[in-house]
Amino acid sequence: MEYFASIIDLRLLYTLNFLAVVREKDVCWEYAEKLDGNKVRCKFCLRVLNGGISRLKHHLSRLPSKGVNPCNKVRDDVTDRVRAIISSKEDVKETSSVKKQKIAEVRAPGNMSASSKISTLETPSPVTKVFPAALSIAASTLSDQENVERSIALFFFENKLDFSVARSSSYQAMIDAVGKFGPGLIAPSVETLKTTWLKRIKSEVSLQSKDAEKEWATTGCTIIADTWTDNKSKALINFLVSSPSRTFFHKSVDASSYFKTTKCLADLFDSVIQDIGPENVVQIIMDSSFNHTGISNHILQNYGTIFVSPCASQCLNLILEEFSRVDWVNRCILQAQTLSKFLYNNVSMLDLMKKFTGGQELIRTGITKSVSSFLSLQSILKQRSRLKHMFNSPEYSTNSSYANKPQSISCIAIVEDNLFWRAVEECVAISEPFLKVLREVSGGKPAVGSIYELMTRAKESIRTYYIMDESKSKTFLDIVDRQWRDQLHSPLHSAGAFLNPSIQYNPEVKFLVSIKEDFFNVLEKLLPTPELRRDITNQICTFNRAKGMFACNLAMEARDTVSPGLWWEQFGDSAPVLQRVAIRILSQVCSTFTFERHWSTFQQIHTEKRNKIDKETLNDVVYINYNLKLARQMKTMSVESDPIQFDDIDMTSEWVEESENPSPTQWLDRFGSALDGGDLNTRQFSAAMFGNDPIFGL
């Protein structure tokens, strides 16, 4: 007996030692410090836990289980790793229990029904593991389609994903691929995503960008420097490269430590220009955040063939902003906001409004606050008769939940005020021509050759509308001329207008001497040697007088229907040197606004938690994310889409949000970029760069 007892003691001791060794090898020990007894201390929050490594895992997983308080300082990657460990162990336990269940079913009496022997085996999601009772009952009553949708919804909700993710083309492609694979798919781990697939996808995206580089020798390209700043002195600069076939994201730089230092920024721009190749760069567009004069002078002095231009969209937004500051326009906007706030801050009132408008929203969200204001006034004007009908309806007057409110009296007075509607009509009439220009230059298309003509037509619209009111006409035209002279005009715009066939051959347009001077100055810059300029005068005459291929019927018919750059490519062979210059000039964009709407995603990537990952990984994530969105934007861009308007309403805007003590000018006081939180007050460009001529003398 003593012999057997000693054997049992030895086996017990061996087992205990074996378990101790296994526990010591648990990977989660690297996140904890072992203390006396069965206690451990978390290395992240320093909390002491009873129960050993098992309770530590649930502490680090941040899942509300086992009665353990979740760690509030653990890194996200550690949490993902620990959850995977817990999930894998639970899966092993479940598999074992399933096997036992099957054995029991085989040994069960034969009179059991066939249906009772068959059970659906599914791996529960983390959410169902935490709340198994309620969710498993709900899932059991759903169809296969509903079960799939429910699982996807749980994934969105658990990870706080933006619902707009479901609009992504890659989202549906992922679902299709999973469905094609069938059951048993093992999802890639966090580590695999961060290493293997990050490198693979980046390589694929880079190859797509290489295709665009092939056209640079012919069309040239524009470098776009787009800035995002916040109230913590962070300054992030995105560099994009645009050419006719596509725009791609080059890189992102955190310039927070030297954003106000011209020398450091000049060196940064030098490095980007060298990456792209100085011979390929025609133009650099900077937003209003930069010290334009210092950087522009550096680029112009060091690169003889590169131009520096302002962002046309930001300058147009400044025009609309100044329009909104005119007293009677400001008053009209505030009255319209009073109406929209009343309608959007009462659920019953909002339902009633949509009933009368046929489900249409009353307000619109644009790329800036001034754009939102004028788009919303357009929408309100379209709904004028329906709004009047609603406020006069029995459904409104008999409902005490809103008809008896003090704001109701004000809104009824506004809707019945003919002077208000007259002001709305005027606001729409003066803003729509410039919103049209903004759409043209913000769509990502080459617009350097069109902006002169577009601005000319916009000015003429105001002059025609106020043909009987010279005072009002002068007020708005002075705003336009001032912004054009101080902010918007670039020599490339003049050269583009001169080379645009729809303008050059329009008998109603008379070119000013200053425009021709700008055109010749651009030619001298792009053709710096006499050898390059040989015969250029004759070629200009051939183009001006529409001789050679310029005179063929196809060329004449395509003047107003084909893009200027493509027109020169097809019909410019009679002036080969001028053709090469024209294609490079007319192939450029003149705005950054089409790309700024991606800053919200970029800001999410640069959160404090995400910045804990290594810098190289962060840059790769940004590179892939931005380029995929730009590629999708090009594929999904339709004629019906509006580049200056968002699909969703901004529920925090002055058109919806109510304040306790509203100020008459509150909506102006809070003005800022709707996209990047930055300042839209564009600094003046050097007078030496941009001339002082009015637009076509109008």
XYZ file of C-alpha atoms in Angstrom:
698
model
C 0.000 0.000 0.000
C 2.826 2.378 0.850
C 4.325 1.581 -2.559
C 1.116 2.530 -4.404
C 0.740 5.650 -2.235
C 4.206 6.802 -3.137
C 3.487 6.231 -6.842
C 0.298 8.317 -6.537
C 2.231 11.087 -4.755
C 4.863 11.090 -7.491
C 2.217 11.246 -10.241
C 0.441 14.066 -8.416
C 3.698 15.975 -8.017
C 4.523 15.418 -11.697
C 1.077 16.643 -12.735
C 1.359 19.771 -10.591
C 4.822 20.536 -11.988
C 3.555 19.966 -15.526
C 0.633 22.360 -14.987
C 2.973 24.938 -13.487
C 5.253 24.735 -16.553
C 2.251 25.074 -18.893
C 1.029 28.123 -17.006
C 4.474 29.714 -17.080
C 4.510 29.290 -20.893
C 1.164 31.068 -21.356
C 1.790 34.003 -23.722
C -0.306 36.331 -21.593
C 2.316 36.287 -18.842
C 4.227 38.929 -20.794
C 1.425 41.354 -19.883
C 1.438 40.559 -16.155
C 3.655 40.334 -13.107
C 3.243 37.243 -10.933
C 2.734 37.930 -7.224
C 2.514 35.709 -4.145
C -0.297 33.203 -4.013
C -2.600 33.202 -7.007
C -2.348 36.944 -7.666
C -1.135 38.828 -10.744
C -0.554 42.512 -11.500
C -1.558 43.960 -14.903
C 1.401 45.746 -16.510
C -0.881 48.278 -18.174
C -3.085 49.594 -15.357
C -1.124 48.010 -12.422
C -4.328 46.519 -10.991
C -3.821 43.415 -8.785
C -6.139 40.514 -9.675
C -7.011 37.353 -7.767
C -7.432 34.190 -9.798
C -4.264 34.044 -11.839
C -3.730 34.251 -15.582
C -7.321 33.302 -16.483
C -8.827 36.381 -14.837
C -6.040 38.524 -16.309
C -7.069 37.430 -19.810
C -10.651 38.538 -19.236
C -9.318 41.764 -17.716
C -7.246 42.475 -20.856
C -9.982 41.348 -23.270
C -12.276 44.092 -21.944
C -15.250 41.752 -22.282
C -17.817 42.109 -19.453
C -17.417 38.565 -18.127
C -16.163 36.662 -15.076
C -16.883 39.675 -12.890
C -13.518 41.229 -13.855
C -13.180 44.972 -14.385
C -11.869 45.654 -17.918
C -8.463 47.295 -18.307
C -8.743 50.911 -19.447
C -5.112 51.279 -20.516
C -4.449 48.138 -22.523
C -3.420 48.570 -26.179
C -5.905 47.603 -28.889
C -3.538 45.051 -30.439
C -3.142 43.295 -27.065
C -6.913 43.195 -26.596
C -7.342 41.643 -30.062
C -4.675 39.042 -29.317
C -6.152 38.059 -25.942
C -9.685 37.852 -27.349
C -8.407 35.513 -30.074
C -6.800 33.291 -27.423
C -9.985 33.196 -25.345
C -12.107 32.526 -28.428
C -9.859 29.683 -29.631
C -9.969 27.968 -26.235
C -13.735 28.298 -26.056
C -13.992 26.883 -29.572
C -11.951 23.845 -28.428
C -14.280 23.374 -25.464
C -17.330 23.700 -27.722
C -15.904 21.194 -30.220
C -15.309 18.723 -27.417
C -18.837 19.176 -26.103
C -20.222 18.735 -29.628
C -18.387 15.440 -29.988
C -19.807 14.264 -26.672
C -23.248 15.356 -27.811
C -22.901 13.367 -31.050
C -21.794 10.277 -29.136
C -24.780 10.662 -26.850
C -27.081 10.993 -29.864
C -25.666 7.814 -31.404
C -26.244 5.931 -28.149
C -29.733 7.409 -27.708
C -32.844 5.213 -28.153
C -33.837 4.618 -31.758
C -37.358 5.973 -31.382
C -36.083 9.625 -31.475
C -37.240 11.607 -34.522
C -34.718 12.309 -37.266
C -35.208 16.043 -36.934
C -34.322 15.962 -33.243
C -31.002 14.260 -34.015
C -29.907 17.042 -36.383
C -28.610 20.278 -34.837
C -27.114 23.312 -36.506
C -23.589 23.948 -35.299
C -22.475 27.573 -35.469
C -19.551 29.366 -33.881
C -21.068 32.108 -31.741
C -19.891 35.688 -32.133
C -18.181 37.464 -29.219
C -21.434 39.316 -28.572
C -23.449 36.099 -28.270
C -20.843 34.749 -25.889
C -21.354 37.753 -23.645
C -25.159 37.886 -23.984
C -25.988 34.300 -25.052
C -29.561 33.917 -23.841
C -31.343 36.855 -25.466
C -29.439 36.900 -28.763
C -29.553 33.129 -29.373
C -33.334 33.141 -28.970
C -33.622 36.068 -31.416
C -31.315 34.388 -33.967
C -33.218 31.105 -33.924
C -36.332 32.718 -35.415
C -34.542 34.311 -38.390
C -34.119 33.138 -41.961
C -30.643 32.395 -43.400
C -30.536 35.818 -45.063
C -31.564 37.554 -41.848
C -29.010 35.580 -39.836
C -26.232 36.727 -42.156
C -27.403 40.344 -42.000
C -27.685 40.105 -38.211
C -24.087 38.851 -37.901
C -22.824 41.659 -40.138
C -24.831 44.200 -38.126
C -23.336 42.898 -34.867
C -19.853 43.307 -36.361
C -20.642 46.940 -37.238
C -22.149 47.719 -33.833
C -19.503 45.966 -31.735
C -16.681 47.782 -33.524
C -18.482 51.145 -33.841
C -18.056 51.214 -37.627
C -19.497 54.054 -39.649
C -22.603 52.853 -41.518
C -21.268 54.495 -44.700
C -18.725 51.640 -44.839
C -21.560 49.565 -46.324
C -21.491 51.815 -49.417
C -17.934 50.738 -50.214
C -17.487 48.543 -53.287
C -14.919 46.470 -51.377
C -17.571 45.730 -48.721
C -19.828 43.868 -51.160
C -16.795 42.266 -52.827
C -15.753 40.875 -49.428
C -19.241 39.438 -48.822
C -19.245 37.832 -52.285
C -15.815 36.274 -51.722
C -16.825 34.846 -48.330
C -20.021 33.407 -49.800
C -18.107 31.842 -52.695
C -15.651 30.177 -50.308
C -18.427 28.620 -48.241
C -18.309 27.306 -44.674
C -15.055 26.888 -42.778
C -13.321 30.118 -43.790
C -10.688 31.160 -41.244
C -10.481 34.952 -41.107
C -6.989 36.535 -41.244
C -5.542 37.419 -37.859
C -4.570 40.913 -36.756
C -0.901 40.095 -37.331
C -1.563 38.779 -40.859
C -3.512 41.904 -41.748
C -0.774 44.208 -40.417
C 2.075 42.420 -42.190
C 1.334 40.130 -45.132
C -1.796 41.756 -46.513
C -0.760 45.337 -45.820
C 2.356 44.821 -47.962
C 0.462 42.976 -50.708
C -2.302 45.549 -51.049
C 0.161 48.445 -50.952
C 2.093 46.805 -53.792
C -1.118 46.426 -55.841
C -2.100 50.061 -55.268
C 1.407 51.230 -56.208
C 1.213 49.355 -59.516
C -2.052 51.136 -60.347
C -0.399 54.479 -59.645
C 2.485 53.586 -61.962
C 0.041 53.434 -64.887
C -0.853 57.099 -64.366
C 2.817 58.099 -64.429
C 3.129 57.002 -68.061
C 1.082 59.962 -69.292
C 3.067 62.597 -67.384
C 5.598 63.021 -70.188
C 2.744 64.206 -72.422
C 0.198 65.850 -70.142
C 2.353 66.833 -67.185
C 0.789 66.764 -63.729
C -0.296 68.954 -60.823
C 0.959 68.495 -57.268
C -1.788 69.255 -54.753
C -0.775 70.173 -51.201
C -3.794 69.754 -48.959
C -3.591 70.606 -45.250
C -5.529 69.490 -42.207
C -5.034 71.346 -38.923
C -6.700 71.038 -35.534
C -6.883 73.045 -32.312
C -3.907 71.159 -30.868
C -1.369 72.668 -33.287
C -1.294 69.506 -35.389
C -0.641 70.137 -39.083
C -0.851 67.224 -41.503
C -0.094 67.761 -45.196
C -1.365 65.406 -47.869
C 0.422 65.464 -51.211
C -1.571 64.258 -54.214
C -0.616 64.087 -57.888
C -3.266 64.783 -60.508
C -3.255 64.109 -64.247
C -6.152 63.592 -66.712
C -6.497 59.832 -66.227
C -6.532 59.890 -62.415
C -5.399 61.504 -59.186
C -3.448 59.481 -56.660
C -2.236 60.048 -53.125
C 1.545 60.383 -52.902
C 2.257 60.707 -49.184
C 1.295 62.363 -45.933
C 3.608 64.418 -43.737
C 3.148 65.544 -40.152
C 4.548 69.089 -40.361
C 3.303 70.211 -36.937
C 6.760 71.141 -35.663
C 7.682 73.376 -38.605
C 4.439 74.358 -40.334
C 5.120 78.086 -39.940
C 8.780 77.805 -41.018
C 9.140 78.668 -44.704
C 12.612 77.108 -45.085
C 11.476 73.696 -43.769
C 8.315 73.727 -45.894
C 10.357 74.716 -48.957
C 12.634 71.721 -48.369
C 9.556 69.503 -48.027
C 8.163 70.725 -51.358
C 11.579 70.184 -52.942
C 11.542 66.543 -51.863
C 8.056 65.976 -53.301
C 8.961 67.655 -56.605
C 12.047 65.442 -56.873
C 9.909 62.351 -56.156
C 7.616 63.198 -59.079
C 10.295 64.651 -61.348
C 10.575 68.430 -61.999
C 10.202 67.827 -65.731
C 6.744 66.289 -65.122
C 5.320 68.971 -62.835
C 3.415 71.804 -64.511
C 1.720 73.309 -61.475
C 1.511 73.191 -57.677
C -1.775 74.050 -55.951
C -1.661 74.954 -52.274
C -4.568 75.565 -49.971
C -4.949 78.715 -47.903
C -3.097 77.401 -44.853
C 0.378 77.889 -46.299
C 2.619 80.931 -46.382
C 2.066 81.268 -50.114
C 4.491 84.074 -50.868
C 7.545 82.481 -49.270
C 7.015 78.995 -50.684
C 5.908 80.319 -54.091
C 8.996 82.488 -54.456
C 11.209 79.532 -53.578
C 9.576 77.277 -56.170
C 9.541 79.937 -58.888
C 13.212 80.746 -58.348
C 14.367 77.122 -58.314
C 12.107 75.547 -60.936
C 11.784 77.532 -64.119
C 8.913 75.572 -65.665
C 6.669 75.111 -62.594
C 3.772 77.428 -61.703
C 2.179 77.963 -58.296
C -1.584 78.499 -58.262
C -4.276 79.070 -55.625
C -7.139 76.672 -55.011
C -9.997 77.949 -57.171
C -12.649 76.303 -54.987
C -11.461 78.049 -51.848
C -11.429 81.387 -53.645
C -14.956 80.818 -54.966
C -16.042 79.914 -51.459
C -14.638 83.260 -50.265
C -16.815 85.002 -52.854
C -19.911 83.189 -51.562
C -18.892 83.920 -47.980
C -18.689 87.657 -48.723
C -22.063 87.454 -50.481
C -23.563 85.982 -47.303
C -22.199 88.878 -45.230
C -24.162 91.491 -47.169
C -26.776 92.772 -44.686
C -29.967 91.765 -46.441
C -28.523 88.393 -47.507
C -27.424 87.690 -43.931
C -30.899 88.593 -42.667
C -32.535 86.285 -45.221
C -30.292 83.366 -44.226
C -31.028 83.871 -40.511
C -34.773 83.885 -41.194
C -34.485 80.690 -43.230
C -32.480 79.086 -40.418
C -35.196 80.017 -37.921
C -37.647 78.123 -40.110
C -35.412 75.050 -40.572
C -34.532 74.782 -36.862
C -38.199 74.764 -35.918
C -38.928 72.014 -38.443
C -35.928 69.812 -37.629
C -36.048 69.974 -33.827
C -39.502 68.478 -33.387
C -40.105 64.893 -34.511
C -43.812 65.415 -35.197
C -43.089 68.631 -37.081
C -40.392 66.943 -39.176
C -42.755 64.078 -40.065
C -45.431 66.571 -41.098
C -42.953 68.534 -43.235
C -41.822 65.394 -45.075
C -45.429 64.452 -45.648
C -46.068 67.761 -47.429
C -42.723 67.786 -49.297
C -43.096 64.200 -50.498
C -40.251 62.949 -48.319
C -37.833 65.634 -49.518
C -35.394 67.265 -47.101
C -35.625 71.019 -46.714
C -31.938 71.760 -46.185
C -28.723 70.713 -47.929
C -25.197 70.147 -46.651
C -22.426 71.521 -48.851
C -18.631 71.324 -48.729
C -18.493 74.580 -46.732
C -20.937 76.505 -44.583
C -21.489 79.272 -47.129
C -22.200 76.653 -49.814
C -24.623 74.930 -47.413
C -26.450 78.208 -46.876
C -27.080 78.933 -50.549
C -27.909 75.308 -51.392
C -30.438 75.282 -48.547
C -32.012 78.527 -49.775
C -32.433 76.911 -53.203
C -34.160 73.934 -51.605
C -36.453 76.114 -49.481
C -37.439 78.156 -52.527
C -38.442 74.957 -54.385
C -40.683 73.987 -51.448
C -42.273 77.438 -51.025
C -45.840 76.502 -52.003
C -45.753 73.254 -50.004
C -44.464 75.008 -46.898
C -47.231 77.596 -47.123
C -49.783 74.851 -47.597
C -48.448 72.954 -44.572
C -48.561 75.920 -42.176
C -52.134 76.672 -43.296
C -53.325 73.062 -43.053
C -55.680 71.708 -40.312
C -53.068 69.048 -39.531
C -50.745 71.805 -38.389
C -53.151 74.176 -36.678
C -54.883 71.454 -34.633
C -51.711 69.838 -33.276
C -50.820 71.450 -29.958
C -47.365 69.810 -29.822
C -46.031 72.432 -32.210
C -48.762 74.857 -33.295
C -48.799 76.590 -29.887
C -45.049 77.029 -29.578
C -43.634 80.597 -29.659
C -41.400 79.670 -32.623
C -44.499 78.709 -34.573
C -45.698 82.311 -34.751
C -42.315 83.461 -36.064
C -42.213 80.729 -38.696
C -45.721 81.472 -39.945
C -44.797 85.157 -40.226
C -41.682 84.265 -42.242
C -43.523 81.925 -44.610
C -46.237 84.519 -45.247
C -43.728 87.359 -45.780
C -43.395 88.185 -49.491
C -40.271 90.255 -48.808
C -38.592 87.156 -47.363
C -39.374 85.115 -50.467
C -38.180 87.955 -52.687
C -34.878 87.949 -50.785
C -34.591 84.161 -51.149
C -35.118 84.488 -54.903
C -32.362 87.109 -55.121
C -29.953 85.004 -53.027
C -30.513 82.030 -55.319
C -30.093 84.178 -58.431
C -26.740 85.678 -57.374
C -25.264 82.480 -55.894
C -26.259 79.849 -58.461
C -23.836 81.068 -61.205
C -20.903 80.779 -58.783
C -22.108 77.456 -57.400
C -22.065 76.283 -61.017
C -18.435 77.402 -61.386
C -17.632 75.686 -58.093
C -19.135 72.433 -59.393
C -17.033 72.601 -62.545
C -13.720 73.210 -60.787
C -14.409 70.813 -57.873
C -15.214 67.723 -59.899
C -11.612 66.615 -60.410
C -11.662 67.407 -64.140
C -9.019 69.587 -65.875
C -10.500 73.078 -65.623
C -7.583 75.472 -66.118
C -8.803 76.302 -69.619
C -12.407 76.903 -68.543
C -12.296 79.008 -65.394
C -11.978 82.344 -67.238
C -15.058 81.630 -69.330
C -17.033 80.298 -66.352
C -16.251 83.346 -64.226
C -17.120 85.668 -67.097
C -20.542 84.074 -67.497
C -21.141 84.179 -63.742
C -20.407 87.902 -63.659
C -22.618 88.515 -66.657
C -25.476 86.699 -64.908
C -25.324 89.138 -61.987
C -25.124 92.126 -64.322
C -28.167 90.884 -66.265
C -30.194 90.079 -63.135
C -29.587 93.542 -61.656
C -29.853 95.423 -64.936
C -32.276 97.835 -63.251
C -30.365 98.074 -59.960
C -26.829 99.296 -60.557
C -26.126 99.661 -56.827
C -26.717 95.998 -56.013
C -24.925 94.917 -59.168
C -21.848 96.903 -58.155
C -21.909 95.468 -54.607
C -21.604 91.883 -55.782
C -19.389 92.479 -58.819
C -16.895 94.381 -56.660
C -16.668 91.337 -54.384
C -16.001 89.080 -57.376
C -13.394 91.384 -58.925
C -11.562 91.813 -55.618
C -11.329 88.088 -54.968
C -10.315 87.411 -58.569
C -7.608 90.057 -58.475
C -6.213 89.249 -55.018
C -6.815 85.518 -54.730
C -7.839 83.580 -57.795
C -6.055 84.799 -60.915
C -3.083 82.760 -62.173
C -1.021 83.133 -65.377
C -1.994 79.565 -66.270
C -5.664 80.617 -66.248
C -4.887 83.283 -68.861
C -2.892 80.872 -70.997
C -5.616 78.234 -70.672
C -8.270 80.712 -71.813
C -6.170 81.738 -74.810
C -5.626 78.111 -75.863
C -9.203 76.956 -75.248
C -10.818 76.627 -78.721
C -14.329 77.346 -77.401
C -13.033 80.752 -76.232
C -10.452 81.479 -78.934
C -12.983 81.065 -81.751
C -15.900 82.751 -79.963
C -16.551 86.047 -81.801
C -18.155 87.556 -78.683
C -14.911 87.302 -76.681
C -12.303 90.007 -77.110
C -8.991 89.140 -75.454
C -7.398 91.829 -73.326
C -3.761 92.747 -73.833
C -2.974 91.528 -70.303
C -4.284 88.036 -71.145
C -2.040 87.826 -74.198
C 0.884 89.042 -72.107
C 0.246 86.299 -69.566
C 0.052 83.734 -72.364
C 3.391 84.838 -73.848
C 5.023 84.848 -70.406
C 3.847 81.281 -69.856
C 5.262 80.280 -73.257
C 8.640 81.781 -72.363
C 8.645 79.798 -69.143
C 7.711 76.493 -70.710
C 9.946 77.088 -73.780
C 12.995 78.754 -72.182
C 15.462 78.491 -75.111
C 15.368 79.995 -78.649
C 15.655 76.510 -80.120
C 12.442 75.429 -78.383
C 10.645 78.613 -79.493
C 11.630 78.301 -83.129
C 8.596 78.763 -85.423
C 6.299 79.262 -82.404
C 5.026 82.604 -83.790
C 3.888 80.964 -87.024
C 2.209 78.175 -85.090
C 0.294 80.689 -82.949
C -0.930 82.379 -86.132
C -1.996 79.026 -87.563
C -4.059 78.409 -84.431
C -5.502 81.943 -84.262
C -6.578 81.909 -87.888
C -7.784 78.272 -87.794
C -5.576 77.012 -90.610
C -4.373 73.499 -91.399
C -6.001 70.778 -89.302
C -7.590 73.486 -87.128
C -9.843 74.285 -90.107
C -11.218 70.781 -90.715
C -14.924 70.214 -90.074
C -14.283 67.737 -87.260
C -12.091 70.252 -85.417
C -14.664 73.026 -85.792
C -17.536 70.799 -84.652
C -15.559 69.642 -81.596
C -14.591 73.117 -80.334
C -17.456 73.271 -77.854
C -18.087 69.570 -77.262
C -14.654 68.033 -76.592
C -12.407 68.868 -73.642
C -9.730 71.416 -74.663
C -6.814 69.096 -73.890
C -8.261 66.262 -75.968
C -9.112 68.713 -78.782
C -5.461 69.784 -79.030
C -4.325 66.167 -78.937
C -6.582 65.280 -81.867
C -6.355 68.390 -84.072
C -3.170 70.257 -83.037
C -0.679 68.569 -85.376
C -0.425 71.683 -87.548
C 1.316 73.410 -84.613
C 3.367 70.663 -82.938
C 5.329 72.788 -80.428
C 2.252 74.770 -79.426
C 0.314 71.496 -79.272
C 2.719 70.081 -76.682
C 2.462 73.233 -74.553
C -1.337 73.421 -74.905
C -1.852 69.802 -73.815
C 0.304 70.300 -70.718
C -1.533 73.486 -69.692
C -5.079 72.350 -70.472
C -4.642 68.986 -68.707
C -4.407 70.519 -65.225
C -6.975 70.796 -62.431
C -7.353 74.036 -60.506
C -8.847 72.937 -57.193
C -8.246 70.766 -54.123
C -11.847 70.584 -52.891
C -12.731 67.379 -54.687
C -10.240 65.559 -52.467
C -10.816 67.258 -49.090
C -13.889 65.202 -48.264
C -11.524 62.318 -47.417
C -10.088 64.174 -44.413
C -12.670 62.673 -42.041
C -11.287 59.191 -42.666
C -7.734 60.502 -42.559
C -8.472 62.089 -39.177
C -9.793 58.762 -37.866
C -6.550 57.042 -38.876
C -4.544 59.672 -36.999
C -6.299 59.203 -33.670
C -4.220 58.920 -30.526
C -4.775 55.161 -30.259
C -3.964 54.445 -33.910
C -0.741 56.446 -33.626
C 0.556 53.849 -31.177
C 1.292 51.584 -34.129
C 4.620 52.079 -35.856
C 4.971 55.001 -38.225
C 5.627 52.876 -41.312
C 2.438 50.892 -40.788
C 0.476 54.099 -40.271
C 1.801 55.598 -43.518
C 0.981 52.413 -45.420
C -2.587 52.404 -44.066
C -3.048 56.040 -45.108
C -1.551 55.390 -48.563
C -3.850 52.438 -49.251
C -6.969 54.012 -47.759
C -6.672 57.300 -49.636
C -5.852 55.750 -53.013
C -8.657 53.196 -52.792
C -11.130 55.994 -52.080
C -9.824 58.119 -54.945
C -10.083 55.151 -57.334
C -13.631 54.399 -56.175
C -14.549 58.071 -56.548
C -13.480 58.012 -60.201
C -15.400 54.799 -60.945
C -18.616 55.856 -59.222
C -18.616 59.476 -60.341
C -21.801 60.066 -62.320
C -23.219 62.982 -64.214
C -25.973 63.310 -61.613
C -23.660 63.500 -58.581
C -23.023 66.938 -57.126
C -19.360 67.434 -56.114
C -20.185 70.357 -53.796
C -22.973 68.622 -51.858
C -23.009 65.744 -49.367
C -25.675 63.060 -49.235
C -26.234 63.328 -45.483
C -27.467 66.346 -43.543
C -25.092 67.848 -41.012
C -27.221 67.711 -37.862
C -24.800 70.035 -36.035
C -25.034 72.872 -38.554
C -26.673 76.227 -37.917
C -29.586 75.061 -40.055
C -30.517 72.373 -37.518
C -28.785 72.898 -34.187
C -30.491 75.161 -31.680
C -28.584 77.199 -29.092
C -29.741 78.623 -25.781
C -28.621 82.168 -26.570
C -28.474 82.546 -30.334
C -26.541 85.491 -31.687
C -27.716 87.342 -34.834
C -24.370 86.573 -36.467
C -23.737 83.229 -34.820
C -23.623 81.274 -38.064
C -20.909 83.629 -39.369
C -18.933 83.615 -36.133
C -18.682 79.848 -36.318
C -17.652 79.800 -39.971
C -14.821 77.459 -40.784
C -14.008 74.690 -43.201
C -16.714 72.057 -43.031
C -14.120 69.426 -43.833
C -10.795 70.041 -42.174
C -11.440 72.407 -39.286
C -9.058 74.898 -40.837
C -9.268 78.573 -41.752
C -10.621 79.448 -45.191
C -9.263 83.023 -45.230
C -6.966 82.742 -48.237
C -3.866 84.914 -47.993
C -3.066 87.156 -50.901
C -0.757 85.885 -53.568
C 2.187 87.891 -54.818
C 1.201 90.600 -57.291
C 4.233 89.633 -59.330
C 2.750 86.176 -59.860
C -0.841 87.107 -60.549
C -1.763 90.197 -62.546
C -4.447 92.747 -61.700
C -6.542 92.540 -64.859
C -10.328 92.147 -64.577
C -11.985 89.150 -66.175
C -12.201 89.857 -69.919
C -12.755 93.482 -68.959
C -16.350 92.784 -67.910
